[in-house]
Coordinates of C-alpha atoms and ligand atoms in Angstrom, one line a residue:
X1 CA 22.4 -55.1 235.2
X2 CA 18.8 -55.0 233.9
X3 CA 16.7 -52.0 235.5
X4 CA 13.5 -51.3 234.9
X5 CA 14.1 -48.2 233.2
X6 CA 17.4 -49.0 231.7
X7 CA 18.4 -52.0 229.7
X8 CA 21.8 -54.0 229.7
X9 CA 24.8 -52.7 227.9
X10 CA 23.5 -55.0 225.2
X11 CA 20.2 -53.6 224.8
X12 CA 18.2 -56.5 227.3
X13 CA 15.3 -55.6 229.5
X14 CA 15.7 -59.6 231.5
X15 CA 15.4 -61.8 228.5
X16 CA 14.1 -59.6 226.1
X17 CA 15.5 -56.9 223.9
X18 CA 18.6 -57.1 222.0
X19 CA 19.8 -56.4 218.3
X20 CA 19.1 -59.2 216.2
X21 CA 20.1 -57.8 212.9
X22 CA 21.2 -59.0 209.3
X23 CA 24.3 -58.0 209.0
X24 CA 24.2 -55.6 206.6
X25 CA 22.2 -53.2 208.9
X26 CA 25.2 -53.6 211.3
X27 CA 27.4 -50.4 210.7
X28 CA 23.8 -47.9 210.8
X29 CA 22.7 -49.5 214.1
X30 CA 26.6 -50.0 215.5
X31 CA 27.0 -45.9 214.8
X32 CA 23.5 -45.1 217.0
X33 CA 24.6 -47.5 219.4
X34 CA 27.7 -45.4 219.9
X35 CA 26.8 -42.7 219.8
X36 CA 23.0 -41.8 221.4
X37 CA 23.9 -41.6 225.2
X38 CA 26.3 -38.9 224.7
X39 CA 24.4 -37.1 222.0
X40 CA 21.2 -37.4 224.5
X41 CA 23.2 -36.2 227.5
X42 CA 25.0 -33.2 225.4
X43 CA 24.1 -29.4 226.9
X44 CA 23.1 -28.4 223.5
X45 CA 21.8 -31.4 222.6
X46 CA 19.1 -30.5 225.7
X47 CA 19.1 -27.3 225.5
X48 CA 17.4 -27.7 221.9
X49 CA 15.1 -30.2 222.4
X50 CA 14.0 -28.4 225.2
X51 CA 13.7 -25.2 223.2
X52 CA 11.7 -27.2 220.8
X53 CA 9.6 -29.4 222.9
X54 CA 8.3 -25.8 224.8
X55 CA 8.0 -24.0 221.6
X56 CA 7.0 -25.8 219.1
X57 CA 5.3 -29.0 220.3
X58 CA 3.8 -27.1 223.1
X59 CA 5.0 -28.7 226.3
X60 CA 4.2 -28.8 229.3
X61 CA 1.0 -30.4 228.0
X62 CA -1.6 -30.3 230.6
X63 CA -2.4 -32.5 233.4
X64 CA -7.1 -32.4 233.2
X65 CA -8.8 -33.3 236.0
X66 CA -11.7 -35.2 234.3
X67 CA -14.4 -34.6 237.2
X68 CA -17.6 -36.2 235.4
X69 CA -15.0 -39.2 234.2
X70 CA -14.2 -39.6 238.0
X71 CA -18.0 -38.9 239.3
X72 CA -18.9 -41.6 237.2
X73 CA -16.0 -44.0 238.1
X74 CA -16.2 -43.1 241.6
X75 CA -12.3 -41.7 242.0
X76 CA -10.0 -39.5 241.0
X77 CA -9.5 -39.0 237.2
X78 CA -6.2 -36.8 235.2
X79 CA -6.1 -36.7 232.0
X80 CA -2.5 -36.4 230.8
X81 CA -3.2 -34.2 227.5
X82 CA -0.7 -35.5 225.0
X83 CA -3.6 -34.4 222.1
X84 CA -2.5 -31.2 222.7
X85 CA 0.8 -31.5 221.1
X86 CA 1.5 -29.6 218.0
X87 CA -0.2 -32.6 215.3
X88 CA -2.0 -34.6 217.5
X89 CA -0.4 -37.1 220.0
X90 CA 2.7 -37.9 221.9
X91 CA 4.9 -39.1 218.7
X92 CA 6.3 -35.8 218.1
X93 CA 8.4 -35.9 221.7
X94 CA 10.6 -38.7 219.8
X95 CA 10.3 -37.2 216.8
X96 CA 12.0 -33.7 217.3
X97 CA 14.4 -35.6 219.8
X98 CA 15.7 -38.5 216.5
X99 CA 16.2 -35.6 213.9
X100 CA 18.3 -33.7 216.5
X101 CA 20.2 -36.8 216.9
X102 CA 20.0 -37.5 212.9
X103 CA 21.4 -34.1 212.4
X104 CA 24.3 -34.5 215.1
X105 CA 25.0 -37.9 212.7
X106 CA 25.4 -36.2 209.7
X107 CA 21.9 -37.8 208.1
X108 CA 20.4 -35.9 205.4
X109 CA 17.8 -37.9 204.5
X110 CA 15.0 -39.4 207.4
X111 CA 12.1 -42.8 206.8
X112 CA 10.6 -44.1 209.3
X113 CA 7.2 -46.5 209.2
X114 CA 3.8 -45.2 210.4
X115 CA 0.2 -47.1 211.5
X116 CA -2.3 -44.5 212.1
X117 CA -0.2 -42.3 210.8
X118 CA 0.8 -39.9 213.7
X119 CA 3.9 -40.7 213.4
X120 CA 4.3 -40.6 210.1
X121 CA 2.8 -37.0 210.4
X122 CA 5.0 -36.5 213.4
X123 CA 8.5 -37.5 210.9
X124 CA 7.4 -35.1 208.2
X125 CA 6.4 -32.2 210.4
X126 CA 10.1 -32.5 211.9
X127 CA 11.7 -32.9 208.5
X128 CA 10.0 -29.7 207.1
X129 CA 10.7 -28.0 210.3
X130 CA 14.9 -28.9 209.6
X131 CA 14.8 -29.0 205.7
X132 CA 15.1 -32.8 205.7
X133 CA 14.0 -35.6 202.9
X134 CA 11.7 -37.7 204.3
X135 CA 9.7 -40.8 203.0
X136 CA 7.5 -42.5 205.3
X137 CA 5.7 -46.4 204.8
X138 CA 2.5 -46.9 205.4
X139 CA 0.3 -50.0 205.2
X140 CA -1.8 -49.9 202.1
X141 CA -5.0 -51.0 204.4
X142 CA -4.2 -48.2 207.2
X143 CA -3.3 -45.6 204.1
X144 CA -7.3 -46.3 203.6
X145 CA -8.6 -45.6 207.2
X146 CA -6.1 -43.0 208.0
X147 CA -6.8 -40.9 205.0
X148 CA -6.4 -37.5 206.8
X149 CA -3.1 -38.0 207.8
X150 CA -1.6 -39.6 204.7
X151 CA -2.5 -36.1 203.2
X152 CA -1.3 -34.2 206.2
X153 CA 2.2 -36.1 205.6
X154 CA 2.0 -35.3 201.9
X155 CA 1.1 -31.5 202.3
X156 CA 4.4 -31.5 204.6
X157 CA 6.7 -32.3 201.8
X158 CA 6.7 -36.0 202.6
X159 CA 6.7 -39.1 200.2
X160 CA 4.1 -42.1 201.6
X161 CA 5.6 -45.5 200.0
X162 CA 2.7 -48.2 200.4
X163 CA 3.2 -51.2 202.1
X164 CA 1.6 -54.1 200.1
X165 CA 2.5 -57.3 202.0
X166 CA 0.9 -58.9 205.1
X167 CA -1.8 -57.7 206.5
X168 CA -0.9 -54.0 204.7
X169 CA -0.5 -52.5 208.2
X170 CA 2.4 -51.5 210.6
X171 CA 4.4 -54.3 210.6
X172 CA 4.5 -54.8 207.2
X173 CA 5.3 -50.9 207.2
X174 CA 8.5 -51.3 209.4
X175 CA 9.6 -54.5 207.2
X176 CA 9.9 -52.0 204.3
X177 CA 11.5 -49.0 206.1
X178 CA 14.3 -51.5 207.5
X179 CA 14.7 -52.4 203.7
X180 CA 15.0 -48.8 202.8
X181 CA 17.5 -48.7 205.6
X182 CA 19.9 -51.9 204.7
X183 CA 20.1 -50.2 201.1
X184 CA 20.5 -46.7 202.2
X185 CA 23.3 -47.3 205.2
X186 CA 25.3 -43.9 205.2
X187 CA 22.7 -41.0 204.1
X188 CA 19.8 -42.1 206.0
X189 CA 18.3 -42.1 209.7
X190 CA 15.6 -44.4 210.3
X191 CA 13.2 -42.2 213.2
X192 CA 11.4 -45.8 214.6
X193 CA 8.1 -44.6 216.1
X194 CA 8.2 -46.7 219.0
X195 CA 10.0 -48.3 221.7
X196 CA 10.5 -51.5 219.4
X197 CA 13.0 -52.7 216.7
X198 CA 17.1 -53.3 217.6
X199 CA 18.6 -51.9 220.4
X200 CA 19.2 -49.2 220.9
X201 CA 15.6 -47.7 219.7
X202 CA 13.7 -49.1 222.7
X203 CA 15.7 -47.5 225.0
X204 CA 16.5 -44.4 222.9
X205 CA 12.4 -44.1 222.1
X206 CA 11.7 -44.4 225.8
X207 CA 13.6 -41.7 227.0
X208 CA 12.2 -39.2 224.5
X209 CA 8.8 -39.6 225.9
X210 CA 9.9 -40.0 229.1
X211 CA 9.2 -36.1 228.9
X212 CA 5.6 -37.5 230.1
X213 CA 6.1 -38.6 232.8
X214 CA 8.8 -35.7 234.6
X215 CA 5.7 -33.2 234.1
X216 CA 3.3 -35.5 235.1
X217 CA 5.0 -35.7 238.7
X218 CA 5.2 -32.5 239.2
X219 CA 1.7 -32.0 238.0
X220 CA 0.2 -34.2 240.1
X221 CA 2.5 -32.7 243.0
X222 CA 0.6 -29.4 242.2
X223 CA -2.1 -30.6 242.3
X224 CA -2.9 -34.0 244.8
X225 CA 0.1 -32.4 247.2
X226 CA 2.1 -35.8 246.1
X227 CA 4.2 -36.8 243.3
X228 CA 2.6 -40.3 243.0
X229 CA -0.5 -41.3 241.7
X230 CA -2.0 -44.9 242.5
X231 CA -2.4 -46.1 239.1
X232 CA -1.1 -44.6 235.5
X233 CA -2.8 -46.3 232.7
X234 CA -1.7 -46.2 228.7
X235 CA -2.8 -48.1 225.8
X236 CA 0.0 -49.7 224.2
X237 CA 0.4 -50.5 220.4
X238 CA 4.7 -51.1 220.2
X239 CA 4.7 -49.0 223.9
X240 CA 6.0 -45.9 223.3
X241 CA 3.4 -43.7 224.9
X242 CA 3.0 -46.1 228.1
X243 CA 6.8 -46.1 228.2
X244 CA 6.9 -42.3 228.6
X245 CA 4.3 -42.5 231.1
X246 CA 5.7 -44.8 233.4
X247 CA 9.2 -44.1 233.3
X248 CA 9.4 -42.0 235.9
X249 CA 7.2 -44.0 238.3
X250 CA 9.0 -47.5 237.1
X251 CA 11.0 -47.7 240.5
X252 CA 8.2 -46.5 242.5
X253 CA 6.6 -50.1 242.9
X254 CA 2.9 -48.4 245.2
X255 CA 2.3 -46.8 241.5
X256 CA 0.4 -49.4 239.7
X257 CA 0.8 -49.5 235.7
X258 CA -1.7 -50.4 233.5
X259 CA -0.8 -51.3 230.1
X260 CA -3.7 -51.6 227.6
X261 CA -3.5 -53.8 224.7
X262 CA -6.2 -53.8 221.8
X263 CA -8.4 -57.3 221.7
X264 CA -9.6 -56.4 218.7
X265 CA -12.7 -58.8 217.9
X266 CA -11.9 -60.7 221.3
X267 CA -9.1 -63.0 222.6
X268 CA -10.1 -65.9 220.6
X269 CA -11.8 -64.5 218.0
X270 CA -8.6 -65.1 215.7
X271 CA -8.8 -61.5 215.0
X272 CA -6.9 -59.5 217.8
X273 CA -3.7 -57.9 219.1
X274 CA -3.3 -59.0 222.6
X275 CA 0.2 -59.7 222.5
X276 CA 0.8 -60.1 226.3
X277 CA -2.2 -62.8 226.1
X278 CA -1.3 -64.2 222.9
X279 CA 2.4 -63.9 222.3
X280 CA 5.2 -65.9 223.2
X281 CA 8.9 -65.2 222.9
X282 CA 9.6 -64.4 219.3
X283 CA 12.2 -62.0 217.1
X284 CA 10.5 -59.4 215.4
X285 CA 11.9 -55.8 213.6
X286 CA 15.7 -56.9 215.1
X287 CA 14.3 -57.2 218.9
X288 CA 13.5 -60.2 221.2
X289 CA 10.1 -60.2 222.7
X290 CA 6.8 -61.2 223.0
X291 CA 5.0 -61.4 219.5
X292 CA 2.3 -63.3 218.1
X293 CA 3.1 -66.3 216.6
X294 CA 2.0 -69.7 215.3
X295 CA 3.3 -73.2 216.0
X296 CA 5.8 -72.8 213.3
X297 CA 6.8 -69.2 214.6
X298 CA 5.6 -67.4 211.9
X299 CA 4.2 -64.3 212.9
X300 CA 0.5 -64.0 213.4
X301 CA -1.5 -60.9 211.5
X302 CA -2.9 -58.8 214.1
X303 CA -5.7 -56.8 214.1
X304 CA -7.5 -54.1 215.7
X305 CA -9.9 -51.4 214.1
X306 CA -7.4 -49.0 215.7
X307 CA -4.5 -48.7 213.1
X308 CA -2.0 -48.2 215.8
X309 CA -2.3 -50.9 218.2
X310 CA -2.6 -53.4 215.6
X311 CA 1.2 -54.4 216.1
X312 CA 1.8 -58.3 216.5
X313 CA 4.6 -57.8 218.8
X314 CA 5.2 -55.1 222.1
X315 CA 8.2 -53.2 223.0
X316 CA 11.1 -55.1 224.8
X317 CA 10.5 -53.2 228.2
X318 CA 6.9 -53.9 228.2
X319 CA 7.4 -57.6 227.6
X320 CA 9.7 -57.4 230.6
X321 CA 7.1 -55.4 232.8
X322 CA 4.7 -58.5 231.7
X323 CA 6.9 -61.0 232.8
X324 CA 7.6 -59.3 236.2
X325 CA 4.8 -58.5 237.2
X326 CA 5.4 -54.8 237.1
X327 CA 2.4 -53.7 234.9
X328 CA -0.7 -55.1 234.5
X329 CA -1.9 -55.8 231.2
X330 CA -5.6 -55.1 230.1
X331 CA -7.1 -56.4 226.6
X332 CA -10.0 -53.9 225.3
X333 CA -12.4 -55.2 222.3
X334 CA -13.4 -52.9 219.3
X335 CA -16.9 -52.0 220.8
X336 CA -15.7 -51.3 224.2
X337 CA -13.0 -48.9 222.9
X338 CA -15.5 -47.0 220.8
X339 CA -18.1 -46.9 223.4
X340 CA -15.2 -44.8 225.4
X341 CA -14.7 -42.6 222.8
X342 CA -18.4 -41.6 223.1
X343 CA -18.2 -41.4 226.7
X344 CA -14.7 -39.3 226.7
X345 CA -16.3 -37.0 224.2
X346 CA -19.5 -36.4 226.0
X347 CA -18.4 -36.3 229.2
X348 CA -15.1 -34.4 229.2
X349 CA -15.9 -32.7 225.8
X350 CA -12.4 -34.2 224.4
X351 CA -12.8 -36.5 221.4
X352 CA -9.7 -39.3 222.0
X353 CA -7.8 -41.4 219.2
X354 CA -9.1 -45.0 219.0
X355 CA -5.8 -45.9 220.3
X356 CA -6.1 -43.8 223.7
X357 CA -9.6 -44.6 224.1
X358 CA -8.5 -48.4 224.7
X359 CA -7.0 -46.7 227.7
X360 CA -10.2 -45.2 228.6
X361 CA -11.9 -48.0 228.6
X362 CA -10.2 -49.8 231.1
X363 CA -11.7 -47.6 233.7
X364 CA -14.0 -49.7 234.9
X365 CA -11.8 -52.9 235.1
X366 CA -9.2 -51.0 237.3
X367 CA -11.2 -51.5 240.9
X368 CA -9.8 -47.9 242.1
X369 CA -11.5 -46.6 244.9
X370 CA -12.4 -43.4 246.1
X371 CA -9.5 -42.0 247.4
X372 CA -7.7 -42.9 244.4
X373 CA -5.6 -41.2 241.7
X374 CA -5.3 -42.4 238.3
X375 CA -4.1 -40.8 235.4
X376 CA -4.9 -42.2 232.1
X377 CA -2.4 -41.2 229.1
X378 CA -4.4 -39.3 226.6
X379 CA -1.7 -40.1 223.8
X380 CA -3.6 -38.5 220.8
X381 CA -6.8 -36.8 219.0
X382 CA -9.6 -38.4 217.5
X383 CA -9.7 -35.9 214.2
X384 CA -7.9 -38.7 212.1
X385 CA -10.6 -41.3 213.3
X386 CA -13.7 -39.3 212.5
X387 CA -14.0 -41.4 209.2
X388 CA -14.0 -44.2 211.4
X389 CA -16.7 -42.9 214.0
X390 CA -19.2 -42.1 211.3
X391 CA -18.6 -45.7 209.9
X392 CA -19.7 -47.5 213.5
X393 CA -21.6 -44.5 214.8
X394 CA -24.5 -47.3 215.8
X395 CA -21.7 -48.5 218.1
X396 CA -20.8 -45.6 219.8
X397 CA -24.4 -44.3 220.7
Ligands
PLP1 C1 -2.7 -41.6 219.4 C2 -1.9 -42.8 219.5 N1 -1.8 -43.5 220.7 C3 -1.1 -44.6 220.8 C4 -0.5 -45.2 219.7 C5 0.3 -46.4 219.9 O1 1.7 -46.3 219.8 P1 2.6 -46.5 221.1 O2 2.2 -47.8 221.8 O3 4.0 -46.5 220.6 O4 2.3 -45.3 222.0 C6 -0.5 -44.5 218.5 C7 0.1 -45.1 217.3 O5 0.1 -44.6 216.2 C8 -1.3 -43.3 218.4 O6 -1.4 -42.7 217.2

């Protein structure tokens, strides 16, 4: 049976999901399959990624109350401060939790696929931690307007493999660290850096940021005198960050979930990544779901000036919150996302990633009222971006 926060036996959130795999990446994803439940649930296991999550990512990562955010939005504003794990954003929660698991499996050497490259950063931060090989793909066009981390990744012992086909962003990334994978089957974990690809990453992904959400109950408990919030609000490139923040409110249905999706250039521009708008059931990276497509099904380049939401496809649990009903989507343009960035910075004195700032910018479409709360995920940093800033800083004025 399909729950919202856990998927069939087969990996299926309602029609989406799955493992749609050649078969020659059968035995690698067969053995995780297996395997991840128990290693997830072990004592030690926890007791670890516990250890690590307090320790070295930083956790519990403050819940903000933005007061001039909510003067100006007229309610009640949290900022759930995911920046302020150790390098940057919320990837490194699944990070540390895959190369526990990739050490339980005997792996001795880690890839995975990065966008803006905080995952990427996340994978070799974990890999020097444990002594690990690690190779990361990268879009050749994000390598350009994510230059910072590419050399954060490189100063931590990693190797950045270009990705030169497509659009030269992260789904041209993940085609080449599934390649790696097929060729490498018995050595090599692939840490996936969202809640996308073959089951059971969407599922595994989501419960390693479901971290998020626990605190952010008990936070908001601490502070509002109840565990539930009215709205929680991510931006969502493959999910991953949104997944951890609305796990735990999933079955709560007077919680309302907003998902944020990048419009890039606008809906119809022809230059966008509004897959809930845009996409249609499709397979893409060994998962069924909603992805951008054209008549013939071929997969439509997305785009978005932020490198991590420009994904063509979303998560399967995401495509199934779409289809119920259970979260609303919102599509944010370029300008309006860096327009929040200014007014994040200046008003709360916290500069946000582009990616979280899509988030941000939903404020104002949200209608809360007054006696509101809403917490917005503040998956990541804005250091990476700076470049960018500069580059449209007649836009963010
Ligand atoms: C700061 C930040 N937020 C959000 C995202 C989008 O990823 P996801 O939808 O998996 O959270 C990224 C991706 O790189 C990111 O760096």
């Amino acid at each position: 049976m399909t729950t919202y926060k856990e998927p069939t036996a087969r990996g299926y959130y309602g029609q989406f999901g799955g493992a749609f795999i050649p078969e020659m990446l059968y035995p690698n994803v067969e053995e995780l399959r297996d395997n991840y439940l128990n290693i997830l649930a072990d004592p030690e296991f926890q007791r670890e990624y516990q250890m690590l999550l307090r320790d070295f990512v930083g956790r519990p990562t403050p819940l903000f109350e933005a007061k001039r955010l909510s003067k100006k939005y007229n309610t009640r504003i949290f900022l759930k401060r995911e920046d302020l794990c150790h390098t940057g954003a919320h990837k490194v929660n699944n990070t540390v939790g895959q190369i526990l698991l990739a050490q339980r499996l005997g792996k001795t050497r880690i890839i995975a696929e990065t966008g803006a490259g905080q995952h990427g950063v996340a994978t070799a931060t974990v890999c020097a931690l444990m002594g690990m090989e690690c190779i990361v793909y990268m879009g050749s066009v994000d390598m350009e307007r994510q230059r910072p981390n590419v050399e954060r990744m490189r100063l931590l012992g990693a190797e950045v493999r270009p990705a030169t086909s497509g659009s030269q962003t992260l789904k041209d990334a993940t085609n080449e660290a599934i390649r790696d994978w097929i060729s490498n089957p018995v050595d090599t974990h692939y840490i996936i850096g969202s809640v996308v690809g073959p089951h059971p990453y969407p599922d595994l992904v989501a419960r390693l940021q479901a971290i998020i959400s626990e605190e952010m109950r008990k936070q908001l408990l601490e502070k509002t005198g109840s565990e539930l919030p009215q709205y929680v609000v991510a931006c969502v490139g493959g999910g991953s960050n949104a997944a951890g923040a609305f796990y735990h409110f999933l079955d709560e249905p007077s919680v309302k979930l907003v998902a944020v999706e990048a419009a890039g250039h606008g809906i119809t521009s022809g230059h966008s990544a509004a897959t809930s708008v845009l996409g249609k059931p499709g397979i893409i990276h060994g998962s069924r779901t909603l992805l951008m497509q054209d008549e013939d099904g071929q997969i439509t380049e997305p785009y978005s000036l932020s490198a991590g939401l420009d994904y063509p496809g979303i998560g399967p649990l995401h495509a199934y919150l779409a289809a119920e009903g259970r979260a609303q989507f919102i599509s944010i343009e370029d300008e309006q996302a860096l327009r929040a960035v200014a007014e994040c910075s200046r008003l709360e004195g916290i500069i946000p990633a582009l990616e979280t700032a899509h988030a941000l910018a939903a404020l104002g479409q949200l209608g809360a009222g007054p006696d509101d709360v809403v917490v917005i995920n503040l998956s990541g940093r804005g250091d990476k971006d700076l470049e960018t800033y500069m580059k449209y800083a007649d836009s963010i004025q």
